[in-house]
mmCIF file of C-alpha atoms in Angstrom:
data_model
loop_
_atom_site.group_PDB
_atom_site.id
_atom_site.type_symbol
_atom_site.label_atom_id
_atom_site.label_comp_id
_atom_site.label_asym_id
_atom_site.label_seq_id
_atom_site.Cartn_x
_atom_site.Cartn_y
_atom_site.Cartn_z
ATOM 1 C CA ASP A 28 -5.391 -17.381 -8.027
ATOM 2 C CA THR A 29 -4.139 -13.791 -7.950
ATOM 3 C CA GLU A 30 -5.697 -12.713 -4.688
ATOM 4 C CA VAL A 31 -4.794 -12.027 -1.121
ATOM 5 C CA THR A 32 -7.681 -13.062 1.091
ATOM 6 C CA GLN A 33 -8.192 -11.507 4.502
ATOM 7 C CA THR A 34 -10.606 -12.618 7.186
ATOM 8 C CA PRO A 35 -12.640 -11.388 8.872
ATOM 9 C CA LYS A 36 -13.658 -8.318 6.872
ATOM 10 C CA HIS A 37 -14.926 -6.560 9.972
ATOM 11 C CA LEU A 38 -14.060 -7.100 13.622
ATOM 12 C CA VAL A 39 -15.248 -5.397 16.775
ATOM 13 C CA MET A 40 -13.366 -6.280 19.934
ATOM 14 C CA GLY A 41 -13.128 -5.090 23.500
ATOM 15 C CA MET A 42 -9.910 -3.941 25.068
ATOM 16 C CA THR A 43 -9.557 -7.164 27.048
ATOM 17 C CA ASN A 44 -10.263 -9.508 24.138
ATOM 18 C CA LYS A 45 -7.850 -11.670 22.202
ATOM 19 C CA LYS A 46 -8.505 -12.006 18.493
ATOM 20 C CA SER A 47 -6.612 -12.881 15.340
ATOM 21 C CA LEU A 48 -6.594 -11.572 11.794
ATOM 22 C CA LYS A 49 -5.861 -13.997 9.001
ATOM 23 C CA CYS A 50 -4.303 -13.511 5.582
ATOM 24 C CA GLU A 51 -3.881 -16.123 2.854
ATOM 25 C CA GLN A 52 -2.363 -16.143 -0.621
ATOM 26 C CA HIS A 53 -1.655 -18.913 -3.108
ATOM 27 C CA MET A 54 0.467 -17.027 -5.612
ATOM 28 C CA GLY A 55 3.719 -18.510 -4.390
ATOM 29 C CA HIS A 56 4.776 -15.158 -2.963
ATOM 30 C CA ARG A 57 7.432 -15.521 -0.302
ATOM 31 C CA ALA A 58 7.185 -12.066 1.241
ATOM 32 C CA MET A 59 4.142 -11.044 3.243
ATOM 33 C CA TYR A 60 3.291 -7.816 5.021
ATOM 34 C CA TRP A 61 0.978 -6.226 7.550
ATOM 35 C CA TYR A 62 0.049 -2.575 7.095
ATOM 36 C CA LYS A 63 -2.199 -0.372 9.209
ATOM 37 C CA GLN A 64 -4.292 2.328 7.553
ATOM 38 C CA LYS A 65 -6.179 4.992 9.481
ATOM 39 C CA ALA A 66 -8.942 6.937 7.765
ATOM 40 C CA LYS A 67 -7.678 9.359 5.109
ATOM 41 C CA LYS A 68 -4.064 8.355 5.816
ATOM 42 C CA PRO A 69 -1.555 6.264 3.855
ATOM 43 C CA PRO A 70 -0.830 2.669 4.815
ATOM 44 C CA GLU A 71 1.856 2.365 7.477
ATOM 45 C CA LEU A 72 4.106 -0.668 7.472
ATOM 46 C CA MET A 73 3.956 -2.851 10.586
ATOM 47 C CA PHE A 74 5.703 -6.155 9.801
ATOM 48 C CA VAL A 75 7.449 -7.895 6.937
ATOM 49 C CA TYR A 76 7.953 -11.635 6.646
ATOM 50 C CA SER A 77 10.403 -12.941 4.093
ATOM 51 C CA TYR A 78 10.575 -16.690 3.525
ATOM 52 C CA GLU A 79 8.461 -17.146 6.653
ATOM 53 C CA LYS A 80 10.890 -15.272 8.883
ATOM 54 C CA LEU A 81 10.186 -11.893 10.419
ATOM 55 C CA SER A 82 12.514 -9.476 8.648
ATOM 56 C CA ILE A 83 11.083 -6.078 9.590
ATOM 57 C CA ASN A 84 9.219 -4.933 12.705
ATOM 58 C CA GLU A 85 8.513 -1.218 12.532
ATOM 59 C CA SER A 86 8.590 -0.777 16.317
ATOM 60 C CA VAL A 87 5.054 -2.074 16.636
ATOM 61 C CA PRO A 88 3.694 -2.431 20.209
ATOM 62 C CA SER A 89 3.761 -5.962 21.587
ATOM 63 C CA ARG A 90 -0.022 -6.082 21.766
ATOM 64 C CA PHE A 91 0.268 -6.895 18.045
ATOM 65 C CA SER A 92 1.917 -10.268 17.462
ATOM 66 C CA PRO A 93 2.491 -11.546 13.921
ATOM 67 C CA GLU A 94 2.842 -15.176 12.947
ATOM 68 C CA CYS A 95 3.678 -16.853 9.655
ATOM 69 C CA PRO A 96 2.799 -20.568 9.993
ATOM 70 C CA ASN A 97 3.688 -21.328 6.366
ATOM 71 C CA SER A 98 4.422 -19.617 3.090
ATOM 72 C CA SER A 99 0.731 -19.061 2.302
ATOM 73 C CA LEU A 100 -0.545 -17.846 5.654
ATOM 74 C CA LEU A 101 0.030 -14.769 7.772
ATOM 75 C CA ASN A 102 -1.714 -14.080 11.054
ATOM 76 C CA LEU A 103 -1.858 -11.050 13.286
ATOM 77 C CA HIS A 104 -2.710 -11.831 16.903
ATOM 78 C CA LEU A 105 -4.307 -9.009 18.862
ATOM 79 C CA HIS A 106 -4.421 -8.664 22.632
ATOM 80 C CA ALA A 107 -5.257 -5.790 24.972
ATOM 81 C CA LEU A 108 -5.729 -3.289 22.163
ATOM 82 C CA GLN A 109 -6.601 0.347 22.649
ATOM 83 C CA PRO A 110 -9.361 2.334 20.912
ATOM 84 C CA GLU A 111 -6.689 4.200 18.930
ATOM 85 C CA ASP A 112 -5.748 0.874 17.335
ATOM 86 C CA SER A 113 -9.021 0.979 15.421
ATOM 87 C CA ALA A 114 -8.066 1.024 11.737
ATOM 88 C CA LEU A 115 -8.054 -0.912 8.488
ATOM 89 C CA TYR A 116 -5.442 -3.661 8.654
ATOM 90 C CA LEU A 117 -4.079 -4.595 5.280
ATOM 91 C CA CYS A 118 -2.171 -7.683 4.320
ATOM 92 C CA ALA A 119 -0.018 -7.781 1.208
ATOM 93 C CA SER A 120 2.257 -10.239 -0.492
ATOM 94 C CA SER A 121 4.964 -10.097 -3.118
ATOM 95 C CA ARG A 122 7.720 -12.039 -4.660
ATOM 96 C CA PRO A 123 10.999 -11.517 -2.851
ATOM 97 C CA ASP A 124 12.822 -8.380 -3.944
ATOM 98 C CA SER A 125 9.376 -6.904 -3.859
ATOM 99 C CA GLY A 126 10.480 -3.574 -5.152
ATOM 100 C CA ASN A 127 10.677 -4.972 -8.636
ATOM 101 C CA TYR A 128 7.200 -6.390 -8.664
ATOM 102 C CA GLY A 129 5.030 -4.451 -6.275
ATOM 103 C CA TYR A 130 2.617 -5.790 -3.756
ATOM 104 C CA THR A 131 -0.747 -7.464 -4.075
ATOM 105 C CA PHE A 132 -2.999 -6.176 -1.329
ATOM 106 C CA GLY A 133 -5.927 -7.836 0.364
ATOM 107 C CA SER A 134 -9.151 -5.941 0.943
ATOM 108 C CA GLY A 135 -8.365 -5.527 4.616
ATOM 109 C CA THR A 136 -9.944 -6.135 7.990
ATOM 110 C CA ARG A 137 -11.699 -3.139 9.461
ATOM 111 C CA LEU A 138 -11.026 -3.316 13.186
ATOM 112 C CA THR A 139 -12.933 -1.397 15.817
ATOM 113 C CA VAL A 140 -11.721 -1.513 19.418
ATOM 114 C CA VAL A 141 -14.348 -0.562 21.977
ATOM 115 C CA ALA B 14 15.708 7.298 5.379
ATOM 116 C CA GLN B 15 13.546 7.350 2.330
ATOM 117 C CA SER B 16 10.432 9.508 2.235
ATOM 118 C CA VAL B 17 7.776 10.295 -0.306
ATOM 119 C CA SER B 18 6.037 13.642 -0.794
ATOM 120 C CA GLN B 19 2.781 14.156 -2.585
ATOM 121 C CA HIS B 20 2.138 17.848 -2.886
ATOM 122 C CA ASN B 21 -1.484 17.772 -3.948
ATOM 123 C CA HIS B 22 -3.660 16.586 -1.092
ATOM 124 C CA HIS B 23 -6.998 17.127 -2.777
ATOM 125 C CA VAL B 24 -7.609 17.664 -6.490
ATOM 126 C CA ILE B 25 -10.934 18.414 -8.123
ATOM 127 C CA LEU B 26 -11.291 18.184 -11.901
ATOM 128 C CA SER B 27 -14.043 18.024 -14.465
ATOM 129 C CA GLU B 28 -14.393 15.027 -16.752
ATOM 130 C CA ALA B 29 -12.083 15.128 -19.787
ATOM 131 C CA ALA B 30 -9.601 17.396 -18.013
ATOM 132 C CA SER B 31 -5.950 16.397 -17.982
ATOM 133 C CA LEU B 32 -4.410 15.162 -14.752
ATOM 134 C CA GLU B 33 -0.962 15.405 -13.249
ATOM 135 C CA LEU B 34 -0.263 14.380 -9.660
ATOM 136 C CA GLY B 35 3.114 15.210 -8.204
ATOM 137 C CA CYS B 36 5.372 12.807 -6.339
ATOM 138 C CA ASN B 37 8.888 13.402 -5.057
ATOM 139 C CA TYR B 38 11.086 11.029 -3.101
ATOM 140 C CA SER B 39 14.126 11.608 -0.974
ATOM 141 C CA TYR B 40 16.375 8.601 -1.449
ATOM 142 C CA GLY B 41 19.371 9.200 -3.698
ATOM 143 C CA GLY B 42 20.232 5.630 -4.582
ATOM 144 C CA THR B 43 18.508 3.070 -6.749
ATOM 145 C CA VAL B 44 14.774 3.172 -6.211
ATOM 146 C CA ASN B 45 11.695 1.374 -7.381
ATOM 147 C CA LEU B 46 8.631 3.565 -7.690
ATOM 148 C CA PHE B 47 4.926 2.832 -7.663
ATOM 149 C CA TRP B 48 1.544 4.454 -7.952
ATOM 150 C CA TYR B 49 -1.353 2.762 -6.191
ATOM 151 C CA VAL B 50 -5.027 3.655 -6.386
ATOM 152 C CA GLN B 51 -7.707 3.082 -3.767
ATOM 153 C CA TYR B 52 -11.264 3.469 -5.020
ATOM 154 C CA PRO B 53 -13.889 4.294 -2.390
ATOM 155 C CA GLY B 54 -14.437 1.292 -0.157
ATOM 156 C CA GLN B 55 -11.972 -0.849 -2.056
ATOM 157 C CA HIS B 56 -8.471 -2.155 -1.533
ATOM 158 C CA LEU B 57 -5.239 -0.775 -2.921
ATOM 159 C CA GLN B 58 -4.496 -1.614 -6.527
ATOM 160 C CA LEU B 59 -1.229 -1.187 -8.379
ATOM 161 C CA LEU B 60 -1.561 1.341 -11.224
ATOM 162 C CA LEU B 61 1.985 1.202 -12.496
ATOM 163 C CA LYS B 62 5.568 0.724 -11.419
ATOM 164 C CA TYR B 63 9.060 1.743 -12.435
ATOM 165 C CA PHE B 64 12.223 -0.173 -11.622
ATOM 166 C CA SER B 65 14.508 0.328 -14.650
ATOM 167 C CA GLY B 66 14.545 1.096 -18.349
ATOM 168 C CA ASP B 67 12.264 3.548 -20.115
ATOM 169 C CA PRO B 68 11.483 6.353 -17.643
ATOM 170 C CA LEU B 69 8.018 6.780 -19.141
ATOM 171 C CA VAL B 70 5.881 4.031 -17.679
ATOM 172 C CA LYS B 71 2.411 3.124 -18.855
ATOM 173 C CA GLY B 72 -0.056 1.580 -16.466
ATOM 174 C CA ILE B 73 -3.627 0.436 -16.364
ATOM 175 C CA LYS B 74 -6.689 2.565 -17.158
ATOM 176 C CA GLY B 75 -4.774 5.025 -19.331
ATOM 177 C CA PHE B 76 -2.423 6.245 -16.619
ATOM 178 C CA GLU B 77 1.260 6.893 -17.154
ATOM 179 C CA ALA B 78 4.113 8.230 -15.049
ATOM 180 C CA GLU B 79 7.491 9.705 -15.813
ATOM 181 C CA PHE B 80 10.573 9.063 -13.718
ATOM 182 C CA ILE B 81 12.893 12.074 -13.710
ATOM 183 C CA LYS B 82 15.958 11.068 -11.732
ATOM 184 C CA SER B 83 17.471 14.560 -11.620
ATOM 185 C CA LYS B 84 14.301 15.899 -10.022
ATOM 186 C CA PHE B 85 13.648 12.878 -7.780
ATOM 187 C CA SER B 86 10.153 12.867 -9.226
ATOM 188 C CA PHE B 87 7.636 10.321 -10.448
ATOM 189 C CA ASN B 88 4.551 12.255 -11.484
ATOM 190 C CA LEU B 89 1.350 10.515 -12.508
ATOM 191 C CA ARG B 90 -0.524 11.681 -15.595
ATOM 192 C CA LYS B 91 -3.684 10.968 -17.526
ATOM 193 C CA PRO B 92 -4.681 13.000 -20.594
ATOM 194 C CA SER B 93 -8.427 12.810 -20.039
ATOM 195 C CA VAL B 94 -9.964 11.793 -16.718
ATOM 196 C CA GLN B 95 -13.292 10.086 -16.175
ATOM 197 C CA TRP B 96 -15.746 10.235 -13.297
ATOM 198 C CA SER B 97 -14.701 6.676 -12.435
ATOM 199 C CA ASP B 98 -11.171 7.915 -11.679
ATOM 200 C CA THR B 99 -12.444 9.396 -8.422
ATOM 201 C CA ALA B 100 -10.215 7.744 -5.835
ATOM 202 C CA GLU B 101 -7.231 8.193 -3.563
ATOM 203 C CA TYR B 102 -3.848 7.916 -5.267
ATOM 204 C CA PHE B 103 -0.704 6.920 -3.402
ATOM 205 C CA CYS B 104 2.848 7.254 -4.624
ATOM 206 C CA ALA B 105 5.232 4.736 -3.048
ATOM 207 C CA VAL B 106 8.953 4.022 -3.071
ATOM 208 C CA ASN B 107 11.194 1.072 -2.360
ATOM 209 C CA GLU B 108 14.962 1.381 -2.023
ATOM 210 C CA GLY B 109 15.466 -1.813 -3.986
ATOM 211 C CA ARG B 110 17.553 -3.515 -1.318
ATOM 212 C CA ASP B 111 14.823 -4.640 1.049
ATOM 213 C CA ASP B 112 11.165 -5.514 1.019
ATOM 214 C CA LYS B 113 9.869 -2.254 2.468
ATOM 215 C CA ILE B 114 7.605 0.044 0.486
ATOM 216 C CA ILE B 115 6.902 3.497 1.920
ATOM 217 C CA PHE B 116 3.761 5.354 0.895
ATOM 218 C CA GLY B 117 3.178 9.051 0.410
ATOM 219 C CA LYS B 118 0.276 10.725 2.202
ATOM 220 C CA GLY B 119 -1.984 10.317 -0.796
ATOM 221 C CA THR B 120 -3.909 12.605 -3.130
ATOM 222 C CA ARG B 121 -7.676 12.528 -3.061
ATOM 223 C CA LEU B 122 -8.953 12.992 -6.614
ATOM 224 C CA HIS B 123 -12.545 14.020 -7.187
ATOM 225 C CA ILE B 124 -13.875 14.100 -10.745
ATOM 226 C CA LEU B 125 -16.989 16.143 -11.398
ATOM 227 C CA PRO B 126 -19.393 14.543 -13.898
#
């Protein structure tokens, strides 16, 4: 299995809703990432988990809450989002010392906040 | 802080033309360098990577890139492009001491059939 699986593929939520994005990989990767990608822009790093511990938070607003329940799963909990948070949310994974190996990306969740 | 510059924002070529996309990075220490491709409606895929050794790196689909340390560059090349190469191309850099990869703004490549 050489994939990163993200669910759901599409999500529409209101500004008062609570929802979660899910990411799963079974490649034995111990680093996992959330990126946000707006249309025609590069991916922007949000969070990095290394060995199931949060190692990097790129000053992301608290309405985004990451969780890594185990080495294969990464969640992103969403609450009280704004319309400008609408974007493609990408999950990625890598072996530790990811620079040497590169990331494997999921296909993303396209989020629309209404 | 590291940064990545891609100078060509939008490139239009005819099939069989040669391609070179520029990428420069700012970090002066040890770096790991990547090119990713994103085909329309699809997820990011790794084209090639450099972390040590031969500065000329060969990737998938006939792409290659050359790391020139003195110029802080990692340009992507392909001798003869195909219509199927139409995509967005992202250069990315990692300092090699943490897990963070930073992406350039991307180059949108459009190949005319």
